[in-house]
Coordinates of C-alpha atoms in Angstrom, one line a residue:
X25 CA 0.0 0.0 0.0
X26 CA 1.4 3.4 -1.1
X27 CA 1.6 6.0 1.7
X28 CA -0.9 8.9 1.2
X29 CA 1.9 11.5 1.1
X30 CA 3.7 9.7 -1.7
X31 CA 0.4 9.3 -3.6
X32 CA -0.4 13.0 -3.5
X33 CA 3.1 13.9 -4.7
X34 CA 2.9 11.4 -7.5
X35 CA -0.5 12.7 -8.6
X36 CA 0.7 16.2 -8.4
X37 CA 3.7 15.4 -10.6
X38 CA 1.4 13.9 -13.2
X39 CA -0.7 17.1 -13.1
X40 CA 2.3 19.4 -13.5
X41 CA 3.7 17.3 -16.3
X42 CA 0.4 17.3 -18.1
X43 CA 0.3 21.2 -17.9
X44 CA 3.8 21.4 -19.2
X45 CA 3.1 19.3 -22.2
X46 CA -0.3 20.8 -23.0
X47 CA -0.4 22.4 -26.5
X48 CA 0.0 26.2 -26.4
X49 CA -3.1 28.3 -26.4
X50 CA -3.3 30.5 -29.6
X51 CA -5.0 33.8 -28.8
X52 CA -7.0 35.2 -31.8
X53 CA -5.8 38.7 -32.7
X54 CA -8.6 41.1 -33.5
X55 CA -8.4 42.4 -37.0
X56 CA -9.9 45.8 -37.7
X57 CA -11.9 45.8 -41.0
X58 CA -10.9 48.6 -43.3
X59 CA -14.0 49.9 -45.0
X60 CA -13.6 51.0 -48.6
X61 CA -15.8 54.0 -49.5
X62 CA -16.0 55.0 -53.2
X63 CA -16.8 58.6 -54.1
X64 CA -18.1 59.3 -57.6
X65 CA -18.3 62.9 -58.8
X66 CA -19.2 64.4 -62.2
X67 CA -17.1 67.5 -61.4
X68 CA -13.4 67.9 -61.6
X69 CA -11.2 67.4 -58.5
X70 CA -11.9 70.5 -56.5
X71 CA -9.2 73.2 -55.8
X72 CA -8.3 73.3 -52.1
X73 CA -10.4 76.0 -50.4
X74 CA -13.1 76.1 -53.1
X75 CA -16.7 75.6 -52.0
X76 CA -16.9 72.0 -53.3
X77 CA -13.6 71.2 -51.7
X78 CA -15.0 72.4 -48.4
X79 CA -18.1 70.3 -48.9
X80 CA -16.0 67.2 -49.5
X81 CA -14.0 68.0 -46.4
X82 CA -17.2 68.2 -44.4
X83 CA -18.1 64.7 -45.6
X84 CA -14.7 63.3 -44.6
X85 CA -14.6 65.1 -41.2
X86 CA -18.1 64.0 -40.3
X87 CA -17.3 60.3 -41.0
X88 CA -14.2 60.7 -38.8
X89 CA -16.3 62.3 -36.1
X90 CA -18.4 59.1 -36.1
X91 CA -15.4 56.9 -35.6
X92 CA -14.2 56.0 -39.1
X93 CA -10.9 57.6 -40.1
X94 CA -8.9 57.3 -43.3
X95 CA -5.7 55.4 -42.7
X96 CA -7.2 53.6 -39.7
X97 CA -10.4 51.8 -40.4
X98 CA -11.5 53.4 -43.6
X99 CA -10.1 54.1 -47.1
X100 CA -11.6 56.4 -49.7
X101 CA -11.5 55.8 -53.4
X102 CA -12.1 59.1 -55.3
X103 CA -13.2 59.2 -58.9
X104 CA -13.8 62.5 -60.8
X105 CA -15.3 62.7 -64.3
X106 CA -14.0 66.3 -65.0
X107 CA -17.5 67.3 -66.2
X108 CA -17.4 64.5 -68.8
X109 CA -20.7 62.7 -68.4
X110 CA -19.6 59.8 -70.7
X111 CA -16.8 59.0 -68.2
X112 CA -19.1 58.3 -65.3
X113 CA -20.0 54.6 -66.2
X114 CA -16.4 53.7 -66.5
X115 CA -15.5 55.3 -63.2
X116 CA -18.4 53.6 -61.5
X117 CA -17.1 50.2 -62.8
X118 CA -13.6 51.1 -61.5
X119 CA -15.1 51.5 -58.0
X120 CA -16.8 48.2 -58.2
X121 CA -13.6 46.5 -59.4
X122 CA -11.9 48.2 -56.4
X123 CA -14.3 46.2 -54.2
X124 CA -15.7 49.2 -52.4
X125 CA -18.2 48.5 -49.6
X126 CA -20.4 51.5 -50.6
X127 CA -20.5 54.4 -53.1
X128 CA -21.1 58.1 -52.3
X129 CA -22.5 59.7 -55.4
X130 CA -22.1 63.5 -55.4
X131 CA -24.8 64.4 -57.9
X132 CA -27.9 63.0 -59.5
X133 CA -26.0 62.0 -62.7
X134 CA -23.4 60.3 -60.5
X135 CA -26.2 58.4 -58.7
X136 CA -27.6 57.3 -62.1
X137 CA -24.2 56.0 -63.3
X138 CA -23.6 54.1 -60.0
X139 CA -27.1 52.7 -59.9
X140 CA -26.7 51.4 -63.5
X141 CA -23.4 49.8 -62.5
X142 CA -24.7 48.0 -59.4
X143 CA -28.0 47.1 -57.7
X144 CA -26.3 45.5 -54.7
X145 CA -23.6 47.8 -53.5
X146 CA -25.2 50.6 -51.3
X147 CA -25.2 54.0 -52.8
X148 CA -25.5 57.2 -50.7
X149 CA -26.5 60.2 -52.7
X150 CA -25.4 63.8 -51.9
X151 CA -26.4 67.1 -53.6
X152 CA -29.5 65.6 -55.2
X153 CA -32.8 67.6 -55.2
X154 CA -35.5 65.2 -56.5
X155 CA -34.6 61.5 -56.2
X156 CA -38.2 60.3 -56.6
X157 CA -39.0 62.0 -59.9
X158 CA -35.5 61.0 -61.2
X159 CA -36.3 57.4 -60.3
X160 CA -33.4 56.8 -57.9
X161 CA -35.7 55.8 -55.1
X162 CA -39.3 54.5 -54.9
X163 CA -40.3 57.1 -52.3
X164 CA -38.8 59.3 -49.6
X165 CA -40.1 57.1 -46.8
X166 CA -39.2 53.8 -48.4
X167 CA -36.4 54.1 -50.9
X168 CA -36.7 50.4 -51.8
X169 CA -33.5 49.7 -53.6
X170 CA -29.8 50.3 -52.9
X171 CA -29.9 54.1 -53.0
X172 CA -30.7 56.5 -50.2
X173 CA -29.3 59.7 -48.6
X174 CA -30.3 63.3 -47.8
X175 CA -32.1 65.4 -50.4
X176 CA -31.5 69.1 -51.0
X177 CA -35.3 69.4 -51.5
X178 CA -34.7 72.2 -54.0
X179 CA -38.0 71.3 -55.7
X180 CA -39.9 72.0 -52.5
X181 CA -38.6 75.5 -52.2
X182 CA -38.6 76.6 -55.9
X183 CA -41.6 79.0 -55.4
X184 CA -39.6 80.9 -52.7
X185 CA -37.0 81.9 -55.3
X186 CA -39.6 84.0 -57.3
X187 CA -40.9 85.5 -54.0
X188 CA -37.4 86.8 -53.2
X189 CA -36.9 88.2 -56.7
X190 CA -40.2 90.0 -56.6
X191 CA -39.1 91.6 -53.3
X192 CA -36.2 93.2 -55.1
X193 CA -38.2 94.0 -58.2
X194 CA -42.0 94.0 -57.6
X195 CA -42.7 94.8 -61.3
X196 CA -40.5 91.9 -62.5
X197 CA -42.1 90.6 -65.7
X198 CA -39.6 88.1 -67.3
X199 CA -37.4 85.4 -65.7
X200 CA -35.0 83.1 -67.4
X201 CA -34.6 79.6 -66.0
X202 CA -31.1 78.3 -66.7
X203 CA -30.9 74.6 -66.3
X204 CA -29.1 71.4 -67.3
X205 CA -31.8 69.1 -68.8
X206 CA -30.0 66.1 -67.4
X207 CA -30.8 67.2 -63.8
X208 CA -33.9 68.0 -61.7
X209 CA -36.6 68.2 -64.4
X210 CA -39.3 68.5 -61.7
X211 CA -37.6 71.7 -60.4
X212 CA -38.2 73.5 -63.7
X213 CA -41.9 72.4 -63.8
X214 CA -42.4 73.7 -60.2
X215 CA -40.8 77.1 -61.1
X216 CA -43.1 77.2 -64.2
X217 CA -46.2 76.7 -62.1
X218 CA -45.1 79.4 -59.6
X219 CA -44.4 81.8 -62.5
X220 CA -47.9 81.3 -63.9
X221 CA -49.4 82.1 -60.5
X222 CA -47.3 85.3 -60.3
X223 CA -48.1 86.2 -63.9
X224 CA -44.4 86.2 -64.8
X225 CA -43.2 85.2 -68.3
X226 CA -40.7 82.3 -68.0
X227 CA -38.0 81.8 -70.6
X228 CA -36.6 78.2 -70.6
X229 CA -32.9 78.0 -71.3
X230 CA -31.3 74.6 -71.2
X231 CA -27.5 74.0 -71.5
X232 CA -25.4 70.9 -71.4
X233 CA -21.9 72.1 -72.1
X234 CA -19.7 75.2 -72.0
X235 CA -20.4 76.3 -75.6
X236 CA -24.2 76.3 -75.0
X237 CA -23.8 78.1 -71.7
X238 CA -21.7 80.8 -73.2
X239 CA -24.2 81.3 -76.0
X240 CA -27.1 81.5 -73.5
X241 CA -25.3 84.0 -71.3
X242 CA -24.3 86.1 -74.3
X243 CA -28.0 86.3 -75.3
X244 CA -28.9 87.9 -72.0
X245 CA -30.2 91.4 -72.6
X246 CA -31.1 94.0 -69.9
X247 CA -34.3 95.0 -71.7
X248 CA -35.6 91.4 -72.0
X249 CA -34.4 89.5 -68.9
X250 CA -35.2 90.8 -65.4
X251 CA -33.8 87.8 -63.5
X252 CA -32.1 84.5 -63.8
X253 CA -32.9 81.4 -61.8
X254 CA -30.1 78.9 -61.8
X255 CA -31.3 75.4 -61.3
X256 CA -28.9 73.3 -59.3
X257 CA -26.6 70.9 -61.2
X258 CA -22.9 70.0 -61.0
X259 CA -22.3 71.6 -64.3
X260 CA -23.9 74.9 -63.6
X261 CA -22.5 75.0 -60.1
X262 CA -19.0 74.6 -61.5
X263 CA -19.7 77.8 -63.6
X264 CA -21.4 79.9 -60.9
X265 CA -18.9 82.8 -61.2
X266 CA -19.3 82.9 -65.0
X267 CA -23.0 82.9 -64.7
X268 CA -23.1 85.6 -62.0
X269 CA -20.7 87.9 -63.9
X270 CA -22.7 87.6 -67.1
X271 CA -26.0 88.3 -65.3
X272 CA -24.6 91.3 -63.6
X273 CA -23.4 92.8 -66.8
X274 CA -27.0 92.3 -68.2
X275 CA -28.4 93.9 -65.1
X276 CA -30.3 90.7 -64.3
X277 CA -30.9 89.5 -60.7
X278 CA -29.6 86.0 -60.0
X279 CA -30.8 83.4 -57.6
X280 CA -29.1 80.1 -56.8
X281 CA -30.1 77.2 -54.6
X282 CA -26.7 76.9 -52.9
X283 CA -24.8 79.6 -51.0
X284 CA -21.8 78.9 -53.2
X285 CA -23.6 80.8 -56.0
X286 CA -23.8 83.9 -53.9
X287 CA -20.2 83.7 -52.8
X288 CA -19.4 83.5 -56.6
X289 CA -21.2 86.8 -57.2
X290 CA -24.9 85.9 -57.4
X291 CA -27.5 88.0 -55.7
X292 CA -29.5 85.5 -53.8
X293 CA -29.4 81.9 -52.7
X294 CA -31.9 79.9 -50.8
X295 CA -31.5 76.3 -49.7
X296 CA -29.3 74.0 -47.7
X297 CA -25.6 74.6 -47.8
X298 CA -23.7 71.9 -49.8
X299 CA -21.4 71.3 -46.9
X300 CA -24.3 70.6 -44.6
X301 CA -25.9 68.2 -47.2
X302 CA -22.6 66.3 -47.4
X303 CA -22.4 66.1 -43.6
X304 CA -25.8 64.5 -43.6
X305 CA -24.7 62.1 -46.3
X306 CA -21.8 61.1 -44.0
X307 CA -24.4 60.0 -41.4
X308 CA -25.9 57.6 -43.9
X309 CA -22.4 56.2 -44.7
X310 CA -21.8 55.3 -41.1
X311 CA -25.3 53.9 -40.6
X312 CA -24.8 51.6 -43.6
X313 CA -21.4 50.6 -42.3
X314 CA -23.2 49.6 -39.1
X315 CA -25.3 47.2 -41.2
X316 CA -28.3 49.4 -42.0
X317 CA -29.9 48.7 -45.4
X318 CA -30.4 51.6 -47.9
X319 CA -33.9 50.3 -48.7
X320 CA -34.8 50.8 -45.0
X321 CA -33.3 54.3 -44.5
X322 CA -35.8 57.1 -45.4
X323 CA -34.6 59.9 -47.6
X324 CA -34.3 62.9 -45.3
X325 CA -35.3 66.5 -46.2
X326 CA -33.1 69.4 -45.2
X327 CA -33.3 70.5 -41.6
X328 CA -32.4 74.2 -42.3
X329 CA -32.9 76.5 -45.3
X330 CA -30.6 79.5 -45.4
X331 CA -31.3 82.7 -47.2
X332 CA -28.1 84.5 -48.3
X333 CA -27.7 87.8 -50.2
X334 CA -24.6 89.3 -51.7
X335 CA -24.6 93.0 -50.6
X336 CA -21.9 94.0 -53.1
X337 CA -23.9 92.5 -56.0
X338 CA -27.0 94.4 -54.9
X339 CA -25.1 97.6 -54.8
X340 CA -23.6 97.0 -58.2
X341 CA -27.1 96.6 -59.5
X342 CA -28.3 99.8 -57.8
X343 CA -30.5 97.9 -55.4
X344 CA -31.2 98.2 -51.7
X345 CA -31.9 95.0 -49.8
X346 CA -35.6 95.1 -48.9
X347 CA -36.3 95.3 -45.2
X348 CA -38.5 92.2 -45.4
X349 CA -35.5 90.2 -46.7
X350 CA -33.1 91.7 -44.2
X351 CA -35.3 90.4 -41.4
X352 CA -35.2 86.9 -42.9
X353 CA -31.6 86.7 -44.2
X354 CA -29.3 84.3 -42.5
X355 CA -26.2 85.5 -44.2
X356 CA -25.2 88.8 -45.8
X357 CA -22.1 88.3 -48.1
X358 CA -20.0 91.4 -48.3

């Protein structure tokens, strides 16, 4: 019979030896996923400090604020079409081949190109005014496909633009609508209805390229055109300064939907700032990263509409800013 003390020692030795020869425990290392976000833009790569560059900065900064930083857990793939509409489909395919997790489309035409390229990769739109009429989503409440994002809701505020013009010139009789036919068709129809109610003659001027734009601006005549409404589109926004300068020489009032148009020399702007719209688009990006489905994310309308007036342009046109507008103006650009 083995003494109890020796038995305990023996069993202890067996336990120790079994621990020593046990296979090593391999600890799983947490691997941080790097999300690939493609950005598709019709415009050219913005110049640092320009309004569209500031808007893109707002997109990147907001995504970082929400915990996704480039170089850490997120990587951007930027694609610019340099105002070449025909290049958008190829650039959209490049993003798909780069295996992006989602695409941010910075205009309606960019949304269209991305949507034609994929119906599975989530697409967040930015700078888009009327996604329902354009066919990008089934409805604001239930987008239904792979596209969602914040709308600029320019269509909803089109009647306000005429109201502001009439405040400056109560006897205004003729207004030219300058628009890109590839963007926001409903916007033009809404302005037309508002003009009929105000008994204002509306001149429809559509342009798709720089040659057509130059011809349209050259045709502006002080005796015939009292004001110019610039329908938002990437192409026209890129030429805001050219448009504002030509309108001022023709003694025509100008109204834009984005503040960037007033900064460029336009008289009035009313709508959501492009930088704020891009910030809201960033919220959608992060919600989708966190497994939300675009089809289930309602399209949000702007939270704030800002009225901006360029005081220098008003002075150059020999106009005083009406008191009723001064009381409503959010921003006087000197």
